[in-house]
Amino acid sequence: VVACASFPQVLQAVATARQHLAEILSALELLDEASFTLVLSTFPDLVRNPMEGTHPFYLLIETSGSRAEHDQEKLEGFLEAVMSDGSVVDGVLAADSTQAKSLWKLREKVPLAIAAAPAVFKYDISVPQKDMYSLVEATRSRLASLPAASVFGY
């Protein structure tokens, strides 16, 4: 899991992941701070914040290569690139499969945490990647006057 301070930084981290991790990259999942904190507060006994504090965006990255040494080199190259270009401000690596599963619970619990709300409207849409979070922000703005309206980006 890596943390980013802005959506443009998320897009940069995704591009860098695709470049550096290439054939071992198996999944990329985005959670915004609202989704992340909702999961933490809804399931305090099942998940925990793996970082100090919270951040505006989290990017879960899964790799699955066939040679551990090669995969580790690629992952280290990616982390060095995103930390040095500033697109990532914090991060946590799973040391084993148990920790990896724990980190993925953060993403897997988002729909369940949202479903616990009194009223839920969910939708799947396709928009250009660069415009995705603008839609979340615009929806939040449009629904701001409604009582108990929350919009999550994940």
PDB file of C-alpha atoms in Angstrom, residues 7 10 30-36 56-57 110 114 121 123-144 149-154:
ATOM      1  CA  PHE A   7      -5.082  12.466  -7.432  1.00  0.00           C
ATOM      2  CA  VAL A  10      -1.996   8.754  -7.873  1.00  0.00           C
ATOM      3  CA  LEU A  30      -7.511   3.033  -5.338  1.00  0.00           C
ATOM      4  CA  LEU A  31      -9.152   4.094  -2.088  1.00  0.00           C
ATOM      5  CA  ASP A  32      -9.737   7.688  -1.124  1.00  0.00           C
ATOM      6  CA  GLU A  33      -9.461   8.875   2.458  1.00  0.00           C
ATOM      7  CA  ALA A  34     -13.236   8.735   2.987  1.00  0.00           C
ATOM      8  CA  SER A  35     -13.391   5.065   1.923  1.00  0.00           C
ATOM      9  CA  PHE A  36     -10.307   4.199   3.932  1.00  0.00           C
ATOM     10  CA  PRO A  56      -5.957  11.664   0.809  1.00  0.00           C
ATOM     11  CA  PHE A  57      -5.376   8.568  -1.370  1.00  0.00           C
ATOM     12  CA  VAL A 110     -15.233  -0.999   1.318  1.00  0.00           C
ATOM     13  CA  ILE A 114     -20.776   1.441   2.500  1.00  0.00           C
ATOM     14  CA  PHE A 121     -26.777   4.238  -4.201  1.00  0.00           C
ATOM     15  CA  TYR A 123     -22.942   2.803  -9.644  1.00  0.00           C
ATOM     16  CA  ASP A 124     -20.213   1.640 -12.002  1.00  0.00           C
ATOM     17  CA  ILE A 125     -19.163   3.971 -14.761  1.00  0.00           C
ATOM     18  CA  SER A 126     -16.397   4.256 -17.295  1.00  0.00           C
ATOM     19  CA  VAL A 127     -14.548   7.545 -17.610  1.00  0.00           C
ATOM     20  CA  PRO A 128     -11.007   8.381 -18.632  1.00  0.00           C
ATOM     21  CA  GLN A 129      -8.679   7.631 -15.728  1.00  0.00           C
ATOM     22  CA  LYS A 130      -7.547  11.255 -15.467  1.00  0.00           C
ATOM     23  CA  ASP A 131     -11.172  12.367 -14.926  1.00  0.00           C
ATOM     24  CA  MET A 132     -12.203   9.743 -12.389  1.00  0.00           C
ATOM     25  CA  TYR A 133     -11.686  11.668  -9.190  1.00  0.00           C
ATOM     26  CA  SER A 134     -13.119  14.872 -10.674  1.00  0.00           C
ATOM     27  CA  LEU A 135     -16.389  12.967 -10.919  1.00  0.00           C
ATOM     28  CA  VAL A 136     -16.203  11.980  -7.235  1.00  0.00           C
ATOM     29  CA  GLU A 137     -15.560  15.609  -6.258  1.00  0.00           C
ATOM     30  CA  ALA A 138     -18.372  16.917  -8.483  1.00  0.00           C
ATOM     31  CA  THR A 139     -20.801  14.354  -7.048  1.00  0.00           C
ATOM     32  CA  ARG A 140     -19.831  15.326  -3.497  1.00  0.00           C
ATOM     33  CA  SER A 141     -20.408  18.959  -4.364  1.00  0.00           C
ATOM     34  CA  ARG A 142     -23.837  18.286  -5.883  1.00  0.00           C
ATOM     35  CA  LEU A 143     -24.965  16.179  -2.906  1.00  0.00           C
ATOM     36  CA  ALA A 144     -23.467  18.384  -0.181  1.00  0.00           C
ATOM     37  CA  ALA A 149     -25.018  12.058   1.901  1.00  0.00           C
ATOM     38  CA  SER A 150     -21.531  10.628   1.503  1.00  0.00           C
ATOM     39  CA  VAL A 151     -19.619   9.887  -1.673  1.00  0.00           C
ATOM     40  CA  PHE A 152     -16.751   7.438  -1.739  1.00  0.00           C
ATOM     41  CA  GLY A 153     -14.123   6.960  -4.395  1.00  0.00           C
ATOM     42  CA  TYR A 154     -12.739   3.457  -4.735  1.00  0.00           C
TER      43      TYR A 154
END
